[in-house]
Coordinates of N, CA, C and O in Angstrom, one line a residue:
X151 N 103.1 53.7 104.2 CA 102.6 55.0 104.5 C 103.8 56.0 104.4 O 104.9 55.7 104.9
X152 N 103.6 57.1 103.7 CA 104.7 58.1 103.5 C 104.9 58.9 104.7 O 103.9 59.3 105.4
X153 N 106.1 59.1 105.1 CA 106.4 60.0 106.2 C 106.6 61.4 105.7 O 107.2 61.6 104.6
X154 N 106.1 62.3 106.4 CA 106.3 63.7 106.0 C 106.8 64.6 107.1 O 106.6 64.2 108.3
X155 N 107.5 65.6 106.8 CA 108.0 66.5 107.8 C 107.0 67.6 107.9 O 106.5 68.2 106.9
X156 N 106.5 67.9 109.1 CA 105.5 68.9 109.4 C 106.2 70.0 110.2 O 106.7 69.7 111.3
X157 N 106.2 71.2 109.7 CA 106.8 72.3 110.4 C 105.9 72.8 111.5 O 104.7 73.0 111.2
X158 N 106.4 72.9 112.7 CA 105.5 73.4 113.8 C 105.9 74.8 114.2 O 107.1 75.2 114.0
X159 N 105.0 75.5 114.6 CA 105.2 76.9 115.1 C 104.6 77.0 116.5 O 103.4 76.6 116.6
X160 N 105.4 77.4 117.5 CA 104.8 77.5 118.8 C 103.7 78.5 118.8 O 103.8 79.6 118.3
X161 N 102.5 78.1 119.2 CA 101.3 78.9 119.4 C 100.3 78.8 118.3 O 99.2 79.2 118.4
X162 N 100.7 78.2 117.1 CA 99.7 77.9 116.1 C 99.9 76.6 115.4 O 101.0 76.1 115.4
X163 N 98.8 76.1 114.8 CA 98.8 75.0 113.9 C 98.8 75.5 112.5 O 97.9 76.2 112.1
X164 N 99.9 75.3 111.7 CA 100.0 75.9 110.4 C 99.0 75.3 109.4 O 98.7 74.1 109.5
X165 N 98.4 76.1 108.6 CA 97.5 75.7 107.5 C 98.4 75.1 106.4 O 99.5 75.4 106.2
X166 N 97.8 74.2 105.6 CA 98.5 73.5 104.5 C 99.0 74.5 103.4 O 99.8 74.2 102.6
X167 N 98.5 75.8 103.5 CA 99.0 76.8 102.5 C 100.5 77.0 102.8 O 101.2 77.3 101.8
X168 N 101.0 76.8 104.0 CA 102.4 76.9 104.3 C 103.2 75.8 103.6 O 104.3 76.1 103.1
X169 N 102.7 74.6 103.5 CA 103.4 73.6 102.7 C 103.4 73.9 101.3 O 104.5 73.6 100.6
X170 N 102.4 74.5 100.7 CA 102.4 74.9 99.3 C 103.3 76.0 99.1 O 104.0 76.1 98.0
X171 N 103.5 76.9 100.0 CA 104.5 78.0 99.9 C 105.9 77.4 99.9 O 106.7 77.8 99.0
X172 N 106.1 76.5 100.7 CA 107.4 75.8 100.7 C 107.7 75.1 99.4 O 108.8 75.2 98.8
X173 N 106.7 74.4 98.9 CA 106.9 73.7 97.6 C 107.2 74.7 96.5 O 108.1 74.5 95.7
X174 N 106.4 75.8 96.4 CA 106.7 76.8 95.4 C 108.1 77.4 95.5 O 108.8 77.6 94.5
X175 N 108.5 77.7 96.8 CA 109.9 78.2 97.0 C 111.0 77.2 96.6 O 111.9 77.5 95.9
X176 N 110.8 75.9 96.9 CA 111.7 74.9 96.6 C 111.8 74.7 95.1 O 112.9 74.5 94.5
X177 N 110.7 74.6 94.4 CA 110.6 74.5 93.0 C 111.3 75.7 92.3 O 112.1 75.5 91.3
X178 N 111.0 76.9 92.8 CA 111.7 78.1 92.2 C 113.2 78.1 92.4 O 113.9 78.4 91.5
X179 N 113.6 77.6 93.6 CA 115.1 77.5 93.8 C 115.7 76.5 92.8 O 116.8 76.7 92.3
X180 N 115.0 75.4 92.6 CA 115.5 74.3 91.7 C 115.6 74.9 90.3 O 116.6 74.6 89.6
X181 N 114.6 75.6 89.9 CA 114.6 76.2 88.5 C 115.7 77.2 88.4 O 116.4 77.2 87.4
X182 N 116.0 78.0 89.4 CA 117.1 79.0 89.3 C 118.4 78.2 89.2 O 119.3 78.6 88.5
X183 N 118.6 77.2 90.0 CA 119.8 76.4 90.0 C 120.1 75.8 88.6 O 121.2 75.7 88.1
X184 N 119.0 75.3 88.0 CA 119.1 74.7 86.7 C 119.5 75.7 85.6 O 120.2 75.5 84.7
X185 N 118.9 76.9 85.8 CA 119.2 78.0 84.8 C 120.7 78.4 85.0 O 121.4 78.6 84.0
X186 N 121.2 78.4 86.3 CA 122.6 78.7 86.5 C 123.5 77.6 85.9 O 124.5 77.9 85.3
X187 N 123.1 76.4 86.0 CA 123.8 75.3 85.4 C 123.9 75.4 83.9 O 124.9 75.2 83.2
X188 N 122.7 75.9 83.3 CA 122.7 76.1 81.9 C 123.6 77.3 81.4 O 124.3 77.1 80.5
X189 N 123.6 78.3 82.2 CA 124.5 79.5 81.9 C 126.0 79.0 82.0 O 126.8 79.4 81.2
X190 N 126.3 78.2 83.0 CA 127.7 77.8 83.2 C 128.1 76.8 82.1 O 129.3 76.8 81.7
X191 N 127.2 76.0 81.6 CA 127.6 74.8 80.8 C 127.1 75.0 79.3 O 127.7 74.4 78.4
X192 N 126.0 75.8 79.2 CA 125.4 75.9 77.8 C 124.6 74.7 77.4 O 124.1 74.7 76.3
X193 N 124.5 73.7 78.3 CA 123.8 72.5 78.0 C 122.2 72.8 78.0 O 121.7 73.1 79.1
X194 N 121.6 72.6 76.9 CA 120.2 72.8 76.8 C 119.3 71.9 77.7 O 118.2 72.3 78.0
X195 N 119.8 70.8 78.0 CA 119.0 69.8 78.9 C 118.7 70.5 80.2 O 117.6 70.2 80.8
X196 N 119.6 71.3 80.7 CA 119.3 72.0 82.0 C 118.2 73.1 81.8 O 117.3 73.2 82.6
X197 N 118.3 73.8 80.7 CA 117.3 74.8 80.4 C 115.9 74.2 80.2 O 114.9 74.8 80.7
X198 N 115.8 73.1 79.6 CA 114.5 72.4 79.4 C 113.8 72.0 80.7 O 112.6 72.2 80.9
X199 N 114.6 71.5 81.6 CA 114.1 71.1 82.9 C 113.7 72.3 83.7 O 112.6 72.4 84.4
X200 N 114.5 73.4 83.6 CA 114.1 74.7 84.3 C 112.8 75.2 83.8 O 112.0 75.7 84.6
X201 N 112.5 75.1 82.5 CA 111.3 75.5 81.9 C 110.1 74.7 82.5 O 109.1 75.3 82.8
X202 N 110.3 73.4 82.6 CA 109.3 72.6 83.1 C 109.0 72.9 84.6 O 107.8 73.0 85.0
X203 N 110.0 73.2 85.3 CA 109.9 73.6 86.8 C 109.1 74.9 86.9 O 108.3 75.1 87.8
X204 N 109.4 75.8 86.0 CA 108.7 77.1 86.1 C 107.2 76.9 85.9 O 106.4 77.6 86.6
X205 N 106.8 76.0 85.0 CA 105.4 75.7 84.8 C 104.8 75.1 86.1 O 103.7 75.4 86.5
X206 N 105.6 74.2 86.7 CA 105.2 73.6 88.0 C 105.0 74.7 89.1 O 104.1 74.6 89.9
X207 N 105.9 75.6 89.1 CA 105.8 76.7 90.1 C 104.5 77.4 89.9 O 103.8 77.7 90.9
X208 N 104.1 77.7 88.7 CA 102.9 78.4 88.5 C 101.7 77.6 89.0 O 100.7 78.1 89.5
X209 N 101.7 76.3 88.7 CA 100.6 75.4 89.2 C 100.5 75.4 90.7 O 99.4 75.4 91.2
X210 N 101.7 75.3 91.3 CA 101.7 75.3 92.8 C 101.2 76.6 93.3 O 100.5 76.7 94.3
X211 N 101.6 77.7 92.7 CA 101.1 79.0 93.2 C 99.6 79.1 93.1 O 98.9 79.7 93.9
X212 N 99.0 78.5 92.0 CA 97.5 78.5 91.9 C 96.9 77.7 93.0 O 95.9 78.2 93.6
X213 N 97.5 76.6 93.4 CA 97.0 75.8 94.5 C 97.2 76.6 95.8 O 96.3 76.5 96.7
X214 N 98.3 77.2 95.9 CA 98.5 78.1 97.1 C 97.5 79.2 97.3 O 96.9 79.4 98.3
X215 N 97.1 79.8 96.2 CA 96.1 80.9 96.2 C 94.7 80.3 96.6 O 94.0 80.9 97.3
X216 N 94.4 79.1 96.0 CA 93.1 78.5 96.4 C 93.1 78.2 97.9 O 92.1 78.4 98.6
X217 N 94.2 77.6 98.4 CA 94.2 77.2 99.8 C 94.2 78.5 100.7 O 93.5 78.5 101.7
X218 N 94.9 79.6 100.3 CA 94.8 80.8 101.1 C 93.4 81.4 101.1 O 92.9 81.8 102.1
X219 N 92.7 81.3 99.9 CA 91.4 81.8 99.8 C 90.4 81.0 100.7 O 89.6 81.6 101.4
X220 N 90.6 79.7 100.8 CA 89.8 78.8 101.6 C 90.0 79.2 103.1 O 89.1 79.3 103.9
X221 N 91.3 79.5 103.5 CA 91.6 79.9 104.9 C 90.9 81.2 105.2 O 90.3 81.3 106.2
X222 N 91.0 82.2 104.3 CA 90.4 83.5 104.5 C 88.9 83.3 104.6 O 88.2 84.1 105.4
X223 N 88.3 82.5 103.7 CA 86.8 82.3 103.8 C 86.4 81.7 105.1 O 85.4 82.1 105.7
X224 N 87.2 80.8 105.6 CA 86.9 80.2 107.0 C 86.9 81.3 108.0 O 86.1 81.4 108.9
X225 N 88.0 82.1 107.9 CA 88.1 83.2 108.9 C 86.9 84.1 108.9 O 86.4 84.6 110.0
X226 N 86.4 84.4 107.7 CA 85.2 85.3 107.6 C 83.9 84.6 108.0 O 83.1 85.2 108.7
X227 N 83.8 83.4 107.6 CA 82.5 82.7 107.8 C 82.3 82.1 109.2 O 81.2 82.1 109.7
X228 N 83.4 81.6 109.8 CA 83.3 80.9 111.1 C 84.6 81.2 111.9 O 85.5 80.4 112.0
X229 N 84.7 82.5 112.4 CA 85.9 82.9 113.1 C 86.2 82.0 114.3 O 87.4 81.8 114.6
X230 N 85.2 81.4 115.0 CA 85.4 80.5 116.1 C 86.1 79.2 115.7 O 87.0 78.7 116.3
X231 N 85.6 78.7 114.6 CA 86.3 77.4 114.1 C 87.7 77.8 113.6 O 88.6 77.0 113.8
X232 N 87.9 78.9 112.9 CA 89.2 79.3 112.5 C 90.2 79.3 113.7 O 91.3 78.8 113.6
X233 N 89.8 79.9 114.8 CA 90.6 79.9 116.0 C 90.9 78.5 116.6 O 92.0 78.1 116.9
X234 N 89.9 77.6 116.5 CA 90.1 76.2 117.0 C 91.1 75.5 116.1 O 91.9 74.8 116.6
X235 N 91.0 75.8 114.8 CA 92.0 75.2 113.9 C 93.4 75.8 114.1 O 94.3 75.0 114.2
X236 N 93.4 77.1 114.2 CA 94.7 77.8 114.4 C 95.4 77.3 115.7 O 96.6 77.1 115.7
X237 N 94.6 77.1 116.7 CA 95.1 76.7 118.0 C 95.4 75.2 118.0 O 96.0 74.7 119.0
X238 N 95.1 74.5 117.0 CA 95.4 73.0 117.0 C 94.4 72.1 117.6 O 94.8 71.0 117.9
X239 N 93.2 72.6 117.8 CA 92.2 71.7 118.4 C 91.5 70.8 117.4 O 90.9 69.8 117.8
X240 N 91.5 71.2 116.2 CA 90.9 70.4 115.1 C 91.6 70.7 113.8 O 92.3 71.7 113.7
X241 N 91.5 69.8 112.9 CA 92.2 70.0 111.6 C 91.6 71.1 110.8 O 90.4 71.4 110.9
X242 N 92.4 71.8 109.9 CA 91.8 72.8 109.0 C 90.9 72.1 108.0 O 91.1 70.9 107.7
X243 N 89.9 72.8 107.6 CA 89.0 72.2 106.5 C 89.9 71.9 105.3 O 90.8 72.6 105.0
X244 N 89.5 70.7 104.7 CA 90.3 70.3 103.6 C 91.5 69.4 103.9 O 92.1 68.9 103.0
X245 N 91.8 69.3 105.2 CA 92.9 68.4 105.7 C 92.2 67.2 106.2 O 91.1 67.2 106.7
X246 N 93.0 66.1 106.2 CA 92.4 64.8 106.5 C 92.2 64.7 108.1 O 93.1 64.9 108.8
X247 N 90.9 64.5 108.5 CA 90.7 64.4 109.9 C 91.1 63.1 110.6 O 91.3 63.1 111.8
X248 N 91.1 62.0 109.8 CA 91.5 60.7 110.3 C 92.8 60.7 110.9 O 93.8 61.2 110.3
X249 N 92.9 60.3 112.1 CA 94.2 60.3 112.8 C 94.7 61.6 113.3 O 95.8 61.7 113.8
X250 N 93.9 62.7 113.2 CA 94.3 64.0 113.7 C 94.6 64.0 115.2 O 93.8 63.4 116.0
X251 N 95.7 64.5 115.6 CA 96.0 64.6 117.0 C 96.2 66.1 117.3 O 96.9 66.8 116.6
X252 N 95.5 66.6 118.3 CA 95.6 68.0 118.6 C 97.1 68.4 118.8 O 97.9 67.6 119.2
X253 N 97.4 69.7 118.5 CA 98.7 70.2 118.6 C 99.1 70.3 120.1 O 98.3 70.6 120.9
X254 N 100.3 69.9 120.4 CA 100.8 70.0 121.8 C 100.9 71.5 122.1 O 101.6 72.3 121.4
X255 N 100.2 71.9 123.1 CA 100.2 73.3 123.5 C 100.9 73.5 124.9 O 101.1 74.6 125.4
X256 N 101.3 72.4 125.5 CA 101.8 72.4 126.9 C 103.1 73.1 127.0 O 103.5 73.6 128.1
X257 N 103.9 73.2 125.9 CA 105.2 73.9 126.0 C 105.1 75.3 125.3 O 106.2 75.9 125.2
X258 N 103.9 75.8 125.0 CA 103.8 77.1 124.5 C 104.2 78.1 125.5 O 103.9 77.9 126.7
X259 N 104.8 79.2 125.1 CA 105.2 80.2 126.1 C 104.0 81.2 126.1 O 103.4 81.5 125.1
X260 N 103.9 81.9 127.2 CA 102.9 82.9 127.4 C 103.5 84.2 126.9 O 104.6 84.6 127.4
X261 N 102.9 84.9 125.9 CA 103.5 86.1 125.4 C 103.6 87.2 126.5 O 104.6 87.9 126.5
X262 N 102.6 87.2 127.4 CA 102.7 88.3 128.4 C 103.7 88.0 129.5 O 104.6 88.8 129.8
X263 N 103.7 86.8 130.0 CA 104.6 86.5 131.2 C 106.0 86.0 130.7 O 107.0 86.4 131.4
X264 N 106.0 85.2 129.7 CA 107.3 84.7 129.3 C 108.1 85.6 128.3 O 109.3 85.6 128.3
X265 N 107.3 86.4 127.5 CA 108.0 87.2 126.5 C 107.8 88.7 126.8 O 108.3 89.5 126.0
X266 N 107.1 89.0 127.9 CA 106.9 90.4 128.3 C 106.3 91.3 127.2 O 106.6 92.5 127.1
X267 N 105.4 90.7 126.4 CA 104.6 91.5 125.5 C 103.4 92.0 126.2 O 102.4 91.3 126.5
X268 N 103.5 93.3 126.6 CA 102.5 93.9 127.5 C 101.0 93.9 126.8 O 100.0 93.7 127.5
X269 N 101.0 94.0 125.5 CA 99.7 94.1 124.8 C 99.0 92.7 124.8 O 97.8 92.6 124.5
X270 N 99.7 91.7 125.2 CA 99.2 90.3 125.2 C 98.5 89.9 126.5 O 98.3 88.7 126.7
X271 N 98.3 90.8 127.4 CA 97.8 90.4 128.8 C 96.5 89.7 128.7 O 96.2 88.8 129.4
X272 N 95.7 90.1 127.7 CA 94.4 89.4 127.6 C 94.5 88.0 126.9 O 93.5 87.3 126.8
X273 N 95.6 87.6 126.4 CA 95.9 86.4 125.8 C 96.7 85.5 126.6 O 97.3 84.5 126.1
X274 N 96.8 85.7 127.9 CA 97.7 84.9 128.8 C 97.3 83.4 128.7 O 96.1 83.1 128.8
X275 N 98.3 82.6 128.6 CA 98.1 81.2 128.5 C 98.5 80.4 129.7 O 98.5 79.2 129.8
X276 N 98.9 81.2 130.8 CA 99.3 80.5 132.0 C 98.1 79.9 132.7 O 97.0 80.4 132.6
X277 N 98.3 78.8 133.4 CA 97.3 78.2 134.2 C 96.3 77.4 133.4 O 95.3 76.9 133.9
X278 N 96.5 77.2 132.1 CA 95.6 76.4 131.3 C 95.9 74.9 131.7 O 96.9 74.5 132.1
X279 N 94.8 74.1 131.6 CA 95.0 72.7 131.9 C 95.9 72.0 130.9 O 96.2 72.6 129.8
X280 N 96.4 70.8 131.1 CA 97.3 70.1 130.2 C 96.7 70.0 128.9 O 95.4 69.9 128.7
X281 N 97.5 70.0 127.8 CA 96.9 70.0 126.5 C 96.3 68.7 126.1 O 96.6 67.6 126.7
X282 N 95.4 68.7 125.2 CA 94.6 67.5 124.7 C 95.5 66.5 124.1 O 95.3 65.3 124.2
X283 N 96.6 66.9 123.4 CA 97.5 65.9 122.8 C 98.1 65.1 123.9 O 98.3 63.9 123.7
X284 N 98.5 65.7 125.0 CA 99.1 64.9 126.1 C 98.0 63.9 126.7 O 98.3 62.8 127.0
X285 N 96.8 64.4 126.8 CA 95.7 63.6 127.3 C 95.5 62.4 126.4 O 95.3 61.3 126.9
X286 N 95.4 62.6 125.1 CA 95.2 61.5 124.2 C 96.4 60.5 124.2 O 96.2 59.3 124.1
X287 N 97.6 61.1 124.2 CA 98.8 60.3 124.2 C 99.1 59.6 125.5 O 100.0 58.8 125.6
X288 N 98.3 59.9 126.6 CA 98.5 59.2 127.9 C 99.7 59.7 128.6 O 100.3 59.0 129.4
X289 N 100.1 61.0 128.4 CA 101.3 61.5 129.0 C 101.0 62.2 130.3 O 101.8 63.0 130.8
X290 N 99.8 62.0 130.9 CA 99.5 62.7 132.1 C 99.6 61.8 133.3 O 99.4 60.6 133.2

């Protein structure tokens, strides 16, 4: 089984469009570095690989656009499910549900009480029961 690094953000479960954005950025950086190596050395082998990477960047951007459209469609069609996915209670559509564990929310900070964001008073997260991930993992 392949191990992957999953970037977490306090307060939300990231959609896989974020992974595709990272991939596009990393491929773009690699292409720029190879072009720089070509400029410094004049070796065409670097230029050829950079051209291949630029084609991959375009393909990844297309996949990213499809994933973003899917996320926006979910937001329009089923806003309640969108919130459940964003909050980490269920996987995003198109992501593998097998083995899904809800996002740990027990260490989230309250925007109103912890961060003093006055406009967030209606989104207070204080007093919520322990998160489902802790319940499933037996940490209660």
